[in-house]
Short mmCIF file of C-alpha atoms and ligand atoms in Angstrom, two decimals:
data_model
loop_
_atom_site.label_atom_id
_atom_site.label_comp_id
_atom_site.label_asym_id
_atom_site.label_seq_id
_atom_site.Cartn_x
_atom_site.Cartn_y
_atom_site.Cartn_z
CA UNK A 1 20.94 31.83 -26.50
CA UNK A 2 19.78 32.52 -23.33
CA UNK A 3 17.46 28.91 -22.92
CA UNK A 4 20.45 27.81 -23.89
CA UNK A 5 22.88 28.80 -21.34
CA UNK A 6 19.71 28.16 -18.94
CA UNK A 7 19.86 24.59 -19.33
CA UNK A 8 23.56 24.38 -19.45
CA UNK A 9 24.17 26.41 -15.92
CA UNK A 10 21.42 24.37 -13.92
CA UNK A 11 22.73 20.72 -14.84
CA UNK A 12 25.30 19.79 -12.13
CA UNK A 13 29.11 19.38 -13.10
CA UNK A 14 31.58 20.02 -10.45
CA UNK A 15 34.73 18.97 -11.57
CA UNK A 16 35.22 15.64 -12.23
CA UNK A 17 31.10 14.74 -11.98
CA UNK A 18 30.27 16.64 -15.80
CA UNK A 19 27.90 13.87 -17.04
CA UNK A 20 24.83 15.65 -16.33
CA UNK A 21 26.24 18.32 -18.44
CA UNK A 22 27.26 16.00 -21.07
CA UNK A 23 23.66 14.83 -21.38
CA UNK A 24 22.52 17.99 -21.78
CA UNK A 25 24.51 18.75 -24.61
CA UNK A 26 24.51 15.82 -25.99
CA UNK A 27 20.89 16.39 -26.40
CA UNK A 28 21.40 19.39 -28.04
CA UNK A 29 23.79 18.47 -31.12
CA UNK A 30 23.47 14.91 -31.53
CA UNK A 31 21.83 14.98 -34.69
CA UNK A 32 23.53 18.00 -35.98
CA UNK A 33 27.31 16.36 -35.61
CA UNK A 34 28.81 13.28 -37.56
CA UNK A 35 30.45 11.67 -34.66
CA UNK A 36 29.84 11.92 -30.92
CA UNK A 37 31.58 9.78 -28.01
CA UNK A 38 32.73 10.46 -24.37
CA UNK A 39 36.59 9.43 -23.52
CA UNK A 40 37.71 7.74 -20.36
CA UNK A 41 38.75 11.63 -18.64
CA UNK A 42 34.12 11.93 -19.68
CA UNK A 43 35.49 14.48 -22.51
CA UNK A 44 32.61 14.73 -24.80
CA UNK A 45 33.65 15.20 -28.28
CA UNK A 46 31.74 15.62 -31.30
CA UNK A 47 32.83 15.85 -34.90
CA UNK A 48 31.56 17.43 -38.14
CA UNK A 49 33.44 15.94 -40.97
CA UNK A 50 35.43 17.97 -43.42
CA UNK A 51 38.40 17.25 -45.53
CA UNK A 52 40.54 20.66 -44.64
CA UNK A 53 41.74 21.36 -41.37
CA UNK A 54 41.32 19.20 -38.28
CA UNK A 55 40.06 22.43 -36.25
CA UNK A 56 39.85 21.82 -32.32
CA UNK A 57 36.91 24.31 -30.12
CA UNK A 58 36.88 23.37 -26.79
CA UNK A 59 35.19 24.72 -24.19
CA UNK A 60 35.15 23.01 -20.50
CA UNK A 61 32.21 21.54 -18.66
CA UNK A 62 32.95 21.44 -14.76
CA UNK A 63 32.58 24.42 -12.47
CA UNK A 64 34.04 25.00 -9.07
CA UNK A 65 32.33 23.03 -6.40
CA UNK A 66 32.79 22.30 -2.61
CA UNK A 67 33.75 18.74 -1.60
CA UNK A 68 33.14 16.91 1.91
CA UNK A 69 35.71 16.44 4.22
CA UNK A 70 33.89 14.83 7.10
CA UNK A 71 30.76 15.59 8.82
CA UNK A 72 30.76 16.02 12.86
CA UNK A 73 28.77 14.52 15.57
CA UNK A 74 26.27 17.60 15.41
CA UNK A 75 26.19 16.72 11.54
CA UNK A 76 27.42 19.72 10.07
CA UNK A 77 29.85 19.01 7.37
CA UNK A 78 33.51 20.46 6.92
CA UNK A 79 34.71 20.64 3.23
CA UNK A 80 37.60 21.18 0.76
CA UNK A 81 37.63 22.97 -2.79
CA UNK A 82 37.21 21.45 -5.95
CA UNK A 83 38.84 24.52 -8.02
CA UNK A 84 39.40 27.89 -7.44
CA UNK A 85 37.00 28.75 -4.36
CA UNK A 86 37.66 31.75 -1.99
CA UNK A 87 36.25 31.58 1.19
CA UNK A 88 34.75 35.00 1.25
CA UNK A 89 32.90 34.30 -1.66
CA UNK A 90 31.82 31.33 -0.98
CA UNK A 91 30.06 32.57 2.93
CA UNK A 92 26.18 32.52 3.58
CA UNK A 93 25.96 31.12 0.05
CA UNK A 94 23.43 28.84 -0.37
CA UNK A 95 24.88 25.34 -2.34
CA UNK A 96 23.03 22.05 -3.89
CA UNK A 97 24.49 18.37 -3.85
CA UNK A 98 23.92 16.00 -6.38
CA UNK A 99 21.03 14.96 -5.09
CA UNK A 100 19.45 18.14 -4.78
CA UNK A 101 20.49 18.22 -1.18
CA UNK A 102 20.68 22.26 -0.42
CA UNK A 103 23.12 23.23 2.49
CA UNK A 104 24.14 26.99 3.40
CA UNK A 105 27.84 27.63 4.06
CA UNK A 106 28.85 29.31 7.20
CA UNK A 107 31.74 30.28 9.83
CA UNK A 108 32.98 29.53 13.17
CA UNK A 109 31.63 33.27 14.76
CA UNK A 110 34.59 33.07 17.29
CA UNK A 111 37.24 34.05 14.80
CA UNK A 112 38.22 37.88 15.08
CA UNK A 113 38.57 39.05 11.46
CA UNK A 114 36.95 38.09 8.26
CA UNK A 115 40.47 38.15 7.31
CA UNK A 116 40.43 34.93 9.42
CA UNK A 117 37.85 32.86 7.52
CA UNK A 118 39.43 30.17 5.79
CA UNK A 119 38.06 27.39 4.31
CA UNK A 120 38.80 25.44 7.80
CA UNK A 121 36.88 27.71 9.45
CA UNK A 122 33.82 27.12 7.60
CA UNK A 123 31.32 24.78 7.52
CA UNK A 124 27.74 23.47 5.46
CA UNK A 125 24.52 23.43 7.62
CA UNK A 126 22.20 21.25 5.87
CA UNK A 127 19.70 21.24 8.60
CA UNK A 128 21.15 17.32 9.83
CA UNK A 129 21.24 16.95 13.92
CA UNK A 130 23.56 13.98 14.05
CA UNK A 131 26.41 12.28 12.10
CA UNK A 132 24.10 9.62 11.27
CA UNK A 133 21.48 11.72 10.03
CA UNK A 134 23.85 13.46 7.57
CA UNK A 135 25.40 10.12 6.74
CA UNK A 136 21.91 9.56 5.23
CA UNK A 137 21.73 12.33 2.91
CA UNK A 138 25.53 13.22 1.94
CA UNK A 139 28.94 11.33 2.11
CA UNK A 140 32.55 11.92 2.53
CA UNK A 141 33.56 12.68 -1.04
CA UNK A 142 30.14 14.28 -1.90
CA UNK A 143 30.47 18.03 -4.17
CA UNK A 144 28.33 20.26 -3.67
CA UNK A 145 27.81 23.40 -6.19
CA UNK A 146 27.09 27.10 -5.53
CA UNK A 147 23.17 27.63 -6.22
CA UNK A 148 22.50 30.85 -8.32
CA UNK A 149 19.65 30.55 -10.97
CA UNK A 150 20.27 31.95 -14.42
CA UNK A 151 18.37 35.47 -15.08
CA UNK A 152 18.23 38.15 -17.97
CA UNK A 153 17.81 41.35 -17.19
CA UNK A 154 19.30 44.74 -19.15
CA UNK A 155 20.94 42.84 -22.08
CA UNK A 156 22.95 40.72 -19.33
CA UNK A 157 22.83 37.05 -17.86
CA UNK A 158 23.67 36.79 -14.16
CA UNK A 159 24.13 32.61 -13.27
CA UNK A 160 26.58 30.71 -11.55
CA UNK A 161 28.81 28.58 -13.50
CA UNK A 162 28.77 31.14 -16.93
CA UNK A 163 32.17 29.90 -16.26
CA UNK A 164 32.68 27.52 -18.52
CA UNK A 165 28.62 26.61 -19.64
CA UNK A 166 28.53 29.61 -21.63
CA UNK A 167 31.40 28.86 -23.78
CA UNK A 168 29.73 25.32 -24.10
CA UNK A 169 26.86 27.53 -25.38
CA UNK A 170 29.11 28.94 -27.76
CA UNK A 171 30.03 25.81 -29.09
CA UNK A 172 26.65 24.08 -28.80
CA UNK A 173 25.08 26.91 -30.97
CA UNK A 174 27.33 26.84 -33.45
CA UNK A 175 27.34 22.97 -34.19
CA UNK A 176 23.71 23.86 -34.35
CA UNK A 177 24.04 26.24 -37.22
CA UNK A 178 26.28 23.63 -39.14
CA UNK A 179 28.80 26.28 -40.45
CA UNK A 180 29.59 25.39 -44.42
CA UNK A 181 33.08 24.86 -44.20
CA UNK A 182 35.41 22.06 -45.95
CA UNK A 183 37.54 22.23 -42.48
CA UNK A 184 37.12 19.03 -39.83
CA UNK A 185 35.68 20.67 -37.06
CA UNK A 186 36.12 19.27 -33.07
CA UNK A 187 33.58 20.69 -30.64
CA UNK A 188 35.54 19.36 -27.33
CA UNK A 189 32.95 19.62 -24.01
CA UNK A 190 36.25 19.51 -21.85
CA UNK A 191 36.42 18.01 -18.22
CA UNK A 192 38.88 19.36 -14.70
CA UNK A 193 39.71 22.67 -16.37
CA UNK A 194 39.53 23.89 -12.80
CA UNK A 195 41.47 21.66 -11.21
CA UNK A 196 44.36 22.07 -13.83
CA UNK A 197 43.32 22.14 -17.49
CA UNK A 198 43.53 17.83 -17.41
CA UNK A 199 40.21 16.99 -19.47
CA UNK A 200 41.35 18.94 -22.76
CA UNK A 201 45.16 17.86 -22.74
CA UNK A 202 43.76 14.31 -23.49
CA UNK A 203 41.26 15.06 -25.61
CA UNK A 204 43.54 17.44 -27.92
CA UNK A 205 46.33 14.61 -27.57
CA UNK A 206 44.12 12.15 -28.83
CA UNK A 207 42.44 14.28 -31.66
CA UNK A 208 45.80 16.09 -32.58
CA UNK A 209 44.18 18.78 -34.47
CA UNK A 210 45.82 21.19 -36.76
CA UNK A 211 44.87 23.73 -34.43
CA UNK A 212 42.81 24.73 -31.45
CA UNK A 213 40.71 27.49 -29.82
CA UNK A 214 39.67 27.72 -26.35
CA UNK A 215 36.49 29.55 -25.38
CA UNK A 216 36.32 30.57 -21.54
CA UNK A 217 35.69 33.32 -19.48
CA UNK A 218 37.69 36.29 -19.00
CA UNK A 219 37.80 38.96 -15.78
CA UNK A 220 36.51 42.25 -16.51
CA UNK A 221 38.70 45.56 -15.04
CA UNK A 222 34.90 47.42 -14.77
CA UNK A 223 33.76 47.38 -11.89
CA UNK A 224 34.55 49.89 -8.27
CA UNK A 225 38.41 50.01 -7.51
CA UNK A 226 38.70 46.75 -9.94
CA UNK A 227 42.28 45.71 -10.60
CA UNK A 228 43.33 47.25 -13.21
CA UNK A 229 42.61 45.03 -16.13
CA UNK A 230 41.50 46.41 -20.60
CA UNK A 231 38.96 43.99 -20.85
CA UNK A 232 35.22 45.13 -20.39
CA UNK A 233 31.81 43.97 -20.46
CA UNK A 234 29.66 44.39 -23.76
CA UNK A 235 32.84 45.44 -25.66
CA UNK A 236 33.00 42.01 -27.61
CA UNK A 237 34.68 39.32 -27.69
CA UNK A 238 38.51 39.36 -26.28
CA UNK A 239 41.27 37.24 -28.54
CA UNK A 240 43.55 36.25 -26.17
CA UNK A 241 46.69 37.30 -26.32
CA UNK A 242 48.63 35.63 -23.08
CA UNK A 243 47.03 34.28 -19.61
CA UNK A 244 49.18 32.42 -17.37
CA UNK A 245 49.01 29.09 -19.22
CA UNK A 246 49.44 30.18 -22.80
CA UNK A 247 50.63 32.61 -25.04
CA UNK A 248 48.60 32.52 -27.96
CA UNK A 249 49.67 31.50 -31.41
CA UNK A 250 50.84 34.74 -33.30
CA UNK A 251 48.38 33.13 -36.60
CA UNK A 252 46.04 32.11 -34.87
CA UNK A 253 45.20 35.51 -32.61
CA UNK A 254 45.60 37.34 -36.31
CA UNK A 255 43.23 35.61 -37.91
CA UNK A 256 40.83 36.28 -35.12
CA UNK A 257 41.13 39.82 -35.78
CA UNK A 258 41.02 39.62 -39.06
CA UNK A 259 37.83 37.89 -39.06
CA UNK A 260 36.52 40.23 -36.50
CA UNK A 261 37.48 42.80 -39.00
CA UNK A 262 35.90 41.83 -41.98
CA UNK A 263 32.97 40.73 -40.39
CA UNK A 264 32.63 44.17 -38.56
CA UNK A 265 32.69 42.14 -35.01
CA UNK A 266 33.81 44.17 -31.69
CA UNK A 267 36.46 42.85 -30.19
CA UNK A 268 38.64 43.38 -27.32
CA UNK A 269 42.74 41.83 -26.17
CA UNK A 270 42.99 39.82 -23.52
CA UNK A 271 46.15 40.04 -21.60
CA UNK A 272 46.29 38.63 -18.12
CA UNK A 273 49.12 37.28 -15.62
CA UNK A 274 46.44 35.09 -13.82
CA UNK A 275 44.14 32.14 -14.62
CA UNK A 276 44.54 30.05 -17.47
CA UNK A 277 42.19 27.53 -19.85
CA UNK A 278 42.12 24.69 -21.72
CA UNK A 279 44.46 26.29 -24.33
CA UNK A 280 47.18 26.44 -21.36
CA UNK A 281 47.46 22.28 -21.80
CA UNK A 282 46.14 22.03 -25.42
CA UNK A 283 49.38 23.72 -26.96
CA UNK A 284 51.74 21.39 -25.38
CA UNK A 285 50.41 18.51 -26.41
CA UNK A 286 51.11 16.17 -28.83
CA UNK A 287 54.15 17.72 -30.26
CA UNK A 288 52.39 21.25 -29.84
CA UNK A 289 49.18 22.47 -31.34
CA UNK A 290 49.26 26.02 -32.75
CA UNK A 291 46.28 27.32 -29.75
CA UNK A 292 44.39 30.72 -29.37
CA UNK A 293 41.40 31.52 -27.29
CA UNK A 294 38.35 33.60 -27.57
CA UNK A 295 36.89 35.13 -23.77
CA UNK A 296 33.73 36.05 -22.53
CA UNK A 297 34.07 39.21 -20.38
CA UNK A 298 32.80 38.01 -17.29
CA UNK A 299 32.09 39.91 -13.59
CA UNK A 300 32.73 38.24 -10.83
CA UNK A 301 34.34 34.90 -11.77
CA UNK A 302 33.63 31.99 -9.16
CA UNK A 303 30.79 33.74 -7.73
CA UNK A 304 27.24 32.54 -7.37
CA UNK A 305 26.61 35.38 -9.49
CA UNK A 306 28.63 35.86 -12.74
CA UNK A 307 27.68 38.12 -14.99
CA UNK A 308 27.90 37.96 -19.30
CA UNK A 309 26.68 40.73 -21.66
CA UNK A 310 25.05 38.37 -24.25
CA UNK A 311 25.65 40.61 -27.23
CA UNK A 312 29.55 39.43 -26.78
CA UNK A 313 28.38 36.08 -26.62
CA UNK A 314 26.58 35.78 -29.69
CA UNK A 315 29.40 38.07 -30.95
CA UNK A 316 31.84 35.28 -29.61
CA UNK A 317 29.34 32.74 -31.75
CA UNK A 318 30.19 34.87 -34.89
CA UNK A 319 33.57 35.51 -34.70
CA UNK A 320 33.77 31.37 -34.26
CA UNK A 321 32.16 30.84 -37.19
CA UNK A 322 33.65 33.02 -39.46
CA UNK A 323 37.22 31.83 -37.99
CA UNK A 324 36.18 28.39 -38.55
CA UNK A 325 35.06 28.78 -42.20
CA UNK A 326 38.02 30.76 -43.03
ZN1 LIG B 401 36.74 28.55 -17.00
#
């Protein structure tokens, strides 16, 4: 799992730019689906025929990235967000273009207060000493992603972008294992979850399964003075209850546990007022599509450095496939 998830996380896929990541997985399950295509939104879908249930797992391929703005005379370059970046997070961080361009993000050092350091007050340094010298390596327009190289260590992955690449692990090992099941399975390598769930609405519109699951990260409440939150890491799996896109389908979250159950899989609930995933769009699509979702407990979401427990992963893998074969 973990070579996996390597080659996942270090493929560039800001939002909007997945088709690196697309290759990658495409690479991986090609010959172990029926079906595989890419939609105009660069969803990458892949289908293993079945004559049951048109089931729907989708799990999104961009992560949060930094976008130019414009680049001044001294050739350092201002930028927007392309998702949910905080500034804080985001300072002395070290970030790669496309191109493998690296830059380091940094601050105007005459504002007061790091209360003060907004994304307007910040700027890359990618070593350029003049507009034109910049213009050669980057453009307006250009993302940029945090850098943060996948490692193991204690039973845990630390990465950047675990958020979403290891739920397209997930997915990727499990059309790998070919589950025997007589249900029609979608895996759905979604695209702009983090600019507003957009990728999976057309995909699930398009596909109009019977029903859907989203696998995506989840805050943990485990760490120093956390907000208060039930979810922790290396407890299992969470079923999602509600997030602030969806509330889950009543079925759908109690079959999850019931597989859990019977298949003597730790699990946890995940109920949260913020964030939301691909099942936020998914359910109101098409008429509605029963959704649910199944969450990696994750530290320190939009970081350089998230952090997974990988026993809930592959316990995340299981519960899928016994849901999935139910
Ligand atoms: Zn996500």
């Amino acid at each position: 799992m973990f070579d996996t998830i390597s080659m996942l996380v270090n493929a560039f896929g800001p939002s909007g730019r997945e088709n690196r990541v697309a290759e990658v997985v495409t690479q991986m399950i090609k010959d172990k689906v029926d079906e595989i295509s890419s939609d105009a939104m660069g969803n990458l879908i892949a289908v293993k025929k079945g004559s049951g249930k048109k089931i729907m797992l989708a799990a999104h391929m961009d992560e949060i990235g930094l976008i130019i703005t414009t680049i001044d005379d001294k050739g350092f370059l201002r930028f927007g967000t392309v998702g949910g970046v905080l500034p804080l997070i985001s300072l002395g961080q070290r970030v790669v273009f496309e191109n493998g361009l690296t830059g380091v993000v940094w601050y105007e050092e005459s504002i007061e207060s790091m209360k003060d350091a907004k994304i307007d007050k910040m700027y890359i340094d990618i070593g350029a000493k003049t507009r034109e010298q910049a213009r050669e390596l980057v453009e307006i327009g250009d993302m940029a992603v945090f850098e943060g190289r996948p490692v193991e260590q204690n039973g845990l992955i630390i990465s950047k972008a675990l958020d979403d690449r290891v739920g397209c692990a997930i997915l990727a090992e499990l059309a790998r294992r070919c589950p025997a099941t007589d249900n029609e399975i979608y895996y759905v390598f979604t695209t702009q979850e983090e600019v507003g769930l957009r990728g999976a609405r057309t995909a699930a519109y398009a596909i109009r399964p019977d029903l859907a699951i989203a696998i995506d990260v989840t805050r943990t409440g485990d760490t120093p003075k956390s907000k208060p939150g039930a979810v922790s890491l290396g407890e299992g799996p969470a079923i999602k209850v509600k997030d602030n896109s969806v509330i889950a389908h009543p079925r759908i979250r109690e079959r999850l546990v019931d597989c859990a159950r019977e298949n003597g899989i730790p699990f946890q609930f995940e109920v949260v007022d913020k964030g939301g995933t691909d099942a936020g769009s998914i359910h109101i699509t098409a008429g509605g599509i029963p959704s649910g979702g199944v969450s990696i407990p994750t530290r320190f979401i939009h970081s350089a450095s998230e952090i997974v427990d990988i026993k809930d992963v592959e316990n995340a893998a299981r519960l899928l496939e016994a849901f999935i074969k139910f």
